PDB file of C-alpha atoms in Angstrom:
ATOM      1  CA  MET A  13     205.525 -64.415  45.224  1.00  0.00           C
ATOM      2  CA  ASP A  14     207.700 -65.425  48.206  1.00  0.00           C
ATOM      3  CA  SER A  15     205.836 -68.639  48.523  1.00  0.00           C
ATOM      4  CA  LEU A  16     206.602 -69.732  44.864  1.00  0.00           C
ATOM      5  CA  PRO A  17     209.541 -71.919  44.026  1.00  0.00           C
ATOM      6  CA  PHE A  18     212.809 -70.153  43.198  1.00  0.00           C
ATOM      7  CA  TYR A  19     212.907 -71.558  39.578  1.00  0.00           C
ATOM      8  CA  PHE A  20     209.306 -70.635  38.943  1.00  0.00           C
ATOM      9  CA  CYS A  21     210.036 -67.034  39.946  1.00  0.00           C
ATOM     10  CA  GLN A  22     212.870 -67.009  37.612  1.00  0.00           C
ATOM     11  CA  LEU A  23     210.665 -68.191  34.783  1.00  0.00           C
ATOM     12  CA  LEU A  24     208.210 -65.377  35.463  1.00  0.00           C
ATOM     13  CA  LEU A  25     211.136 -63.008  35.333  1.00  0.00           C
ATOM     14  CA  LEU A  26     212.205 -64.374  31.934  1.00  0.00           C
ATOM     15  CA  ALA A  27     208.683 -63.960  30.554  1.00  0.00           C
ATOM     16  CA  ASP A  28     208.382 -60.362  31.783  1.00  0.00           C
ATOM     17  CA  SER A  29     211.829 -59.062  30.983  1.00  0.00           C
ATOM     18  CA  ALA A  30     214.261 -58.856  28.026  1.00  0.00           C
ATOM     19  CA  ALA A  31     216.599 -61.554  29.529  1.00  0.00           C
ATOM     20  CA  THR A  32     218.202 -63.673  27.025  1.00  0.00           C
ATOM     21  CA  SER A  33     219.520 -66.460  29.247  1.00  0.00           C
ATOM     22  CA  LEU A  34     218.470 -68.303  32.350  1.00  0.00           C
ATOM     23  CA  ALA A  35     220.264 -70.745  34.700  1.00  0.00           C
ATOM     24  CA  ILE A  36     218.177 -72.870  36.891  1.00  0.00           C
ATOM     25  CA  THR A  37     219.153 -75.334  39.529  1.00  0.00           C
ATOM     26  CA  LEU A  38     216.656 -78.056  40.267  1.00  0.00           C
ATOM     27  CA  TRP A  39     216.723 -80.609  43.086  1.00  0.00           C
ATOM     28  CA  LYS A  40     214.973 -83.924  42.853  1.00  0.00           C
ATOM     29  CA  HIS A  41     215.525 -86.800  45.273  1.00  0.00           C
ATOM     30  CA  GLY A  42     218.814 -85.416  46.561  1.00  0.00           C
ATOM     31  CA  TYR A  43     220.228 -84.873  43.072  1.00  0.00           C
ATOM     32  CA  SER A  44     220.773 -81.489  41.384  1.00  0.00           C
ATOM     33  CA  SER A  45     220.728 -80.504  37.776  1.00  0.00           C
ATOM     34  CA  ILE A  46     221.518 -77.259  36.121  1.00  0.00           C
ATOM     35  CA  VAL A  47     219.563 -76.220  33.035  1.00  0.00           C
ATOM     36  CA  LEU A  48     220.649 -73.360  30.893  1.00  0.00           C
ATOM     37  CA  ILE A  49     218.250 -71.913  28.399  1.00  0.00           C
ATOM     38  CA  ARG A  50     218.894 -69.246  25.926  1.00  0.00           C
ATOM     39  CA  ILE A  51     216.276 -67.367  23.811  1.00  0.00           C
ATOM     40  CA  ASP A  52     217.672 -65.000  21.264  1.00  0.00           C
ATOM     41  CA  ARG A  53     215.893 -62.481  19.105  1.00  0.00           C
ATOM     42  CA  CYS A  54     214.892 -64.891  16.462  1.00  0.00           C
ATOM     43  CA  ARG A  55     213.293 -67.012  19.210  1.00  0.00           C
ATOM     44  CA  HIS A  56     215.182 -70.131  18.264  1.00  0.00           C
ATOM     45  CA  LEU A  57     214.984 -73.050  20.568  1.00  0.00           C
ATOM     46  CA  ARG A  58     218.082 -74.653  21.971  1.00  0.00           C
ATOM     47  CA  ARG A  59     218.050 -77.730  24.092  1.00  0.00           C
ATOM     48  CA  SER A  60     220.848 -79.369  25.983  1.00  0.00           C
ATOM     49  CA  ILE A  61     220.555 -83.015  27.194  1.00  0.00           C
ATOM     50  CA  ARG A  62     222.974 -85.059  29.225  1.00  0.00           C
ATOM     51  CA  THR A  63     221.812 -88.569  30.121  1.00  0.00           C
ATOM     52  CA  SER A  64     224.047 -90.878  32.123  1.00  0.00           C
ATOM     53  CA  ALA A  65     227.231 -89.151  30.628  1.00  0.00           C
ATOM     54  CA  SER A  66     226.529 -90.850  27.266  1.00  0.00           C
ATOM     55  CA  VAL A  67     224.824 -88.072  25.266  1.00  0.00           C
ATOM     56  CA  ASP A  68     225.522 -84.380  24.854  1.00  0.00           C
ATOM     57  CA  ALA A  69     222.908 -82.959  22.404  1.00  0.00           C
ATOM     58  CA  ASP A  70     222.284 -79.442  21.333  1.00  0.00           C
ATOM     59  CA  ILE A  71     219.247 -78.660  19.177  1.00  0.00           C
ATOM     60  CA  CYS A  72     218.500 -75.415  17.473  1.00  0.00           C
ATOM     61  CA  VAL A  73     215.277 -74.888  15.466  1.00  0.00           C
ATOM     62  CA  GLY A  74     214.652 -71.403  14.107  1.00  0.00           C
ATOM     63  CA  ARG A  75     211.943 -69.774  12.072  1.00  0.00           C
ATOM     64  CA  CYS A  76     213.873 -70.611   9.014  1.00  0.00           C
ATOM     65  CA  GLY A  77     213.360 -74.280   9.764  1.00  0.00           C
ATOM     66  CA  HIS A  78     217.070 -75.121  10.232  1.00  0.00           C
ATOM     67  CA  LEU A  79     217.925 -78.074  12.518  1.00  0.00           C
ATOM     68  CA  ARG A  80     221.439 -78.369  14.044  1.00  0.00           C
ATOM     69  CA  ARG A  81     222.385 -81.272  16.289  1.00  0.00           C
ATOM     70  CA  SER A  82     225.668 -82.288  17.768  1.00  0.00           C
ATOM     71  CA  MET A  83     225.911 -85.749  19.460  1.00  0.00           C
ATOM     72  CA  ARG A  84     228.528 -87.515  21.361  1.00  0.00           C
ATOM     73  CA  THR A  85     227.694 -90.950  22.638  1.00  0.00           C
ATOM     74  CA  SER A  86     230.179 -92.703  24.824  1.00  0.00           C
ATOM     75  CA  ALA A  87     232.945 -91.268  22.721  1.00  0.00           C
ATOM     76  CA  SER A  88     231.903 -93.122  19.595  1.00  0.00           C
ATOM     77  CA  VAL A  89     229.743 -90.726  17.605  1.00  0.00           C
ATOM     78  CA  ASP A  90     230.449 -87.269  16.514  1.00  0.00           C
ATOM     79  CA  ALA A  91     227.520 -86.150  14.280  1.00  0.00           C
ATOM     80  CA  ASP A  92     226.392 -82.820  12.967  1.00  0.00           C
ATOM     81  CA  ILE A  93     223.054 -82.525  11.098  1.00  0.00           C
ATOM     82  CA  CYS A  94     221.811 -79.279   9.226  1.00  0.00           C
ATOM     83  CA  VAL A  95     218.629 -79.265   7.336  1.00  0.00           C
ATOM     84  CA  GLY A  96     217.568 -75.919   5.708  1.00  0.00           C
ATOM     85  CA  ARG A  97     214.788 -74.839   3.531  1.00  0.00           C
ATOM     86  CA  CYS A  98     216.512 -76.223   0.481  1.00  0.00           C
ATOM     87  CA  GLY A  99     216.191 -79.634   2.012  1.00  0.00           C
ATOM     88  CA  HIS A 100     219.905 -80.318   2.127  1.00  0.00           C
ATOM     89  CA  LEU A 101     221.195 -82.895   4.596  1.00  0.00           C
ATOM     90  CA  ARG A 102     224.813 -82.707   5.615  1.00  0.00           C
ATOM     91  CA  ARG A 103     226.247 -85.326   8.153  1.00  0.00           C
ATOM     92  CA  SER A 104     229.736 -85.859   9.371  1.00  0.00           C
ATOM     93  CA  MET A 105     230.351 -89.043  11.360  1.00  0.00           C
ATOM     94  CA  ARG A 106     233.394 -90.448  13.256  1.00  0.00           C
ATOM     95  CA  THR A 107     232.810 -93.559  15.141  1.00  0.00           C
ATOM     96  CA  SER A 108     235.715 -95.064  17.148  1.00  0.00           C
ATOM     97  CA  ALA A 109     238.123 -93.957  14.445  1.00  0.00           C
ATOM     98  CA  SER A 110     236.549 -96.325  11.964  1.00  0.00           C
ATOM     99  CA  VAL A 111     234.121 -94.310   9.961  1.00  0.00           C
ATOM    100  CA  ASP A 112     234.506 -90.924   8.220  1.00  0.00           C
ATOM    101  CA  ALA A 113     231.254 -90.261   6.214  1.00  0.00           C
ATOM    102  CA  ASP A 114     229.908 -87.140   4.556  1.00  0.00           C
ATOM    103  CA  ILE A 115     226.577 -87.146   2.974  1.00  0.00           C
ATOM    104  CA  CYS A 116     225.087 -84.301   0.908  1.00  0.00           C
ATOM    105  CA  VAL A 117     221.523 -84.564  -0.600  1.00  0.00           C
ATOM    106  CA  GLY A 118     220.210 -81.473  -2.308  1.00  0.00           C
ATOM    107  CA  ARG A 119     217.275 -80.710  -4.571  1.00  0.00           C
ATOM    108  CA  CYS A 120     219.145 -82.306  -7.406  1.00  0.00           C
ATOM    109  CA  GLY A 121     219.125 -85.633  -5.523  1.00  0.00           C
ATOM    110  CA  HIS A 122     222.890 -86.074  -5.680  1.00  0.00           C
ATOM    111  CA  LEU A 123     224.441 -88.406  -3.226  1.00  0.00           C
ATOM    112  CA  ARG A 124     228.161 -87.947  -1.976  1.00  0.00           C
ATOM    113  CA  ARG A 125     229.569 -90.341   0.517  1.00  0.00           C
ATOM    114  CA  SER A 126     233.146 -91.317   1.669  1.00  0.00           C
ATOM    115  CA  MET A 127     233.427 -94.243   4.086  1.00  0.00           C
ATOM    116  CA  ARG A 128     236.092 -96.141   5.782  1.00  0.00           C
ATOM    117  CA  THR A 129     234.817 -99.035   8.062  1.00  0.00           C
ATOM    118  CA  SER A 130     236.721-101.673   9.984  1.00  0.00           C
ATOM    119  CA  ALA A 131     233.793-104.155   9.995  1.00  0.00           C
ATOM    120  CA  SER A 132     231.784-101.948  12.423  1.00  0.00           C
ATOM    121  CA  VAL A 133     229.261-100.281  10.323  1.00  0.00           C
ATOM    122  CA  ASP A 134     226.224-101.749   8.421  1.00  0.00           C
ATOM    123  CA  ALA A 135     225.013 -99.174   6.060  1.00  0.00           C
ATOM    124  CA  ASP A 136     222.145 -99.362   3.525  1.00  0.00           C
ATOM    125  CA  ILE A 137     221.673 -96.237   1.220  1.00  0.00           C
ATOM    126  CA  CYS A 138     219.023 -96.029  -1.504  1.00  0.00           C
ATOM    127  CA  VAL A 139     218.599 -92.862  -3.675  1.00  0.00           C
ATOM    128  CA  GLY A 140     215.905 -93.162  -6.299  1.00  0.00           C
ATOM    129  CA  ARG A 141     214.305 -90.961  -8.861  1.00  0.00           C
ATOM    130  CA  CYS A 142     212.401 -89.271  -6.121  1.00  0.00           C
ATOM    131  CA  GLY A 143     215.664 -88.366  -4.364  1.00  0.00           C
ATOM    132  CA  HIS A 144     215.030 -90.334  -1.159  1.00  0.00           C
ATOM    133  CA  LEU A 145     217.779 -91.189   1.143  1.00  0.00           C
ATOM    134  CA  ARG A 146     217.577 -94.049   3.598  1.00  0.00           C
ATOM    135  CA  ARG A 147     220.342 -95.187   5.749  1.00  0.00           C
ATOM    136  CA  SER A 148     220.550 -97.762   8.564  1.00  0.00           C
ATOM    137  CA  MET A 149     223.662 -97.765  10.826  1.00  0.00           C
ATOM    138  CA  ARG A 150     224.742 -99.820  13.690  1.00  0.00           C
ATOM    139  CA  THR A 151     228.216 -98.821  15.209  1.00  0.00           C
ATOM    140  CA  SER A 152     229.493-100.928  18.012  1.00  0.00           C
ATOM    141  CA  ALA A 153     226.028-101.791  19.211  1.00  0.00           C
ATOM    142  CA  SER A 154     225.583 -98.103  20.437  1.00  0.00           C
ATOM    143  CA  VAL A 155     223.740 -96.336  17.739  1.00  0.00           C
ATOM    144  CA  ASP A 156     220.682 -97.455  15.750  1.00  0.00           C
ATOM    145  CA  ALA A 157     219.795 -94.644  13.240  1.00  0.00           C
ATOM    146  CA  ASP A 158     217.259 -94.439  10.437  1.00  0.00           C
ATOM    147  CA  ILE A 159     217.247 -91.432   8.114  1.00  0.00           C
ATOM    148  CA  CYS A 160     214.725 -90.663   5.398  1.00  0.00           C
ATOM    149  CA  VAL A 161     214.774 -87.460   3.408  1.00  0.00           C
ATOM    150  CA  GLY A 162     212.174 -87.061   0.646  1.00  0.00           C
ATOM    151  CA  ARG A 163     211.151 -84.471  -1.701  1.00  0.00           C
ATOM    152  CA  CYS A 164     209.362 -82.623   1.005  1.00  0.00           C
ATOM    153  CA  GLY A 165     212.696 -82.273   2.832  1.00  0.00           C
ATOM    154  CA  HIS A 166     211.497 -84.158   5.961  1.00  0.00           C
ATOM    155  CA  LEU A 167     213.986 -85.647   8.241  1.00  0.00           C
ATOM    156  CA  ARG A 168     213.071 -88.673  10.516  1.00  0.00           C
ATOM    157  CA  ARG A 169     215.514 -90.143  12.717  1.00  0.00           C
ATOM    158  CA  SER A 170     215.241 -92.823  15.602  1.00  0.00           C
ATOM    159  CA  MET A 171     218.022 -93.227  17.927  1.00  0.00           C
ATOM    160  CA  ARG A 172     218.860 -95.567  20.829  1.00  0.00           C
ATOM    161  CA  THR A 173     222.165 -95.131  22.609  1.00  0.00           C
ATOM    162  CA  SER A 174     223.128 -97.515  25.489  1.00  0.00           C
ATOM    163  CA  ALA A 175     219.350 -97.784  26.458  1.00  0.00           C
ATOM    164  CA  SER A 176     219.359 -94.118  27.662  1.00  0.00           C
ATOM    165  CA  VAL A 177     217.728 -92.157  24.756  1.00  0.00           C
ATOM    166  CA  ASP A 178     214.751 -92.833  22.671  1.00  0.00           C
ATOM    167  CA  ALA A 179     214.363 -89.902  20.228  1.00  0.00           C
ATOM    168  CA  ASP A 180     212.214 -89.320  17.134  1.00  0.00           C
ATOM    169  CA  ILE A 181     212.730 -86.254  15.067  1.00  0.00           C
ATOM    170  CA  CYS A 182     210.725 -84.969  12.133  1.00  0.00           C
ATOM    171  CA  VAL A 183     211.509 -81.670  10.524  1.00  0.00           C
ATOM    172  CA  GLY A 184     209.228 -80.646   7.477  1.00  0.00           C
ATOM    173  CA  ARG A 185     208.989 -77.591   5.383  1.00  0.00           C
ATOM    174  CA  CYS A 186     206.734 -76.108   8.088  1.00  0.00           C
ATOM    175  CA  GLY A 187     209.832 -76.242  10.424  1.00  0.00           C
ATOM    176  CA  HIS A 188     208.099 -78.482  13.055  1.00  0.00           C
ATOM    177  CA  LEU A 189     210.268 -80.420  15.500  1.00  0.00           C
ATOM    178  CA  ARG A 190     208.810 -83.501  17.203  1.00  0.00           C
ATOM    179  CA  ARG A 191     210.903 -85.341  19.776  1.00  0.00           C
ATOM    180  CA  SER A 192     210.125 -87.883  22.406  1.00  0.00           C
ATOM    181  CA  THR A 193     212.855 -88.634  25.062  1.00  0.00           C
ATOM    182  CA  ARG A 194     212.794 -91.148  27.677  1.00  0.00           C
ATOM    183  CA  MET A 195     215.673 -90.987  30.079  1.00  0.00           C
ATOM    184  CA  THR A 196     216.131 -93.433  33.064  1.00  0.00           C
ATOM    185  CA  ASN A 197     216.231 -90.908  35.884  1.00  0.00           C
ATOM    186  CA  SER A 198     219.292 -89.198  34.470  1.00  0.00           C
ATOM    187  CA  ALA A 199     218.240 -85.810  33.177  1.00  0.00           C
ATOM    188  CA  VAL A 200     215.737 -83.074  33.670  1.00  0.00           C
ATOM    189  CA  THR A 201     213.719 -81.767  30.689  1.00  0.00           C
ATOM    190  CA  LEU A 202     212.486 -78.247  30.887  1.00  0.00           C
ATOM    191  CA  PHE A 203     210.514 -76.426  28.285  1.00  0.00           C
ATOM    192  CA  VAL A 204     209.984 -72.625  28.229  1.00  0.00           C
ATOM    193  CA  THR A 205     207.588 -70.773  26.038  1.00  0.00           C
ATOM    194  CA  LYS A 206     208.053 -67.029  25.909  1.00  0.00           C
ATOM    195  CA  GLN A 207     204.696 -65.423  24.813  1.00  0.00           C
ATOM    196  CA  GLN A 208     204.860 -62.801  22.137  1.00  0.00           C
TER     197      GLN A 208
END
């Protein structure tokens, strides 16, 4: 055990004990990163990503299938997304004091939106009988987002922020989360699976 890396020993300790939080310091090529992971009773997954001081993301996916994400990219986007079993989508955005939008799509397929833009947002919304929502946004050349919510309640989003994050998220009724992230040597990603 003494020959194992420090962080690996800590992971074993997490798996064998009732600890709910873990702080790890990783060293790579002279740079250090601190990763904080918290696992609560419901075994939710929380992930914190910081890439080149442009993205601060927190993801929580529980057994109930909820997705909560908070993003701040170069002080231009403040977004909060919550998708529950009912398939509702709520999003609040403020980009460089030019956009204040609130979108709610429920089972009834209603769409509510309030927007103020100073020639900085290109948005396309289509809500049909099937209740789908499609939106494409480009704000000051920093965010490219595509959201599609259908009857199944799936959420798909593709984001590229200042060439530092490439993410694809899909959340369906089964509560699955799929994400692919590519970071230019600016963050350390750590996954921890606690066996039942």
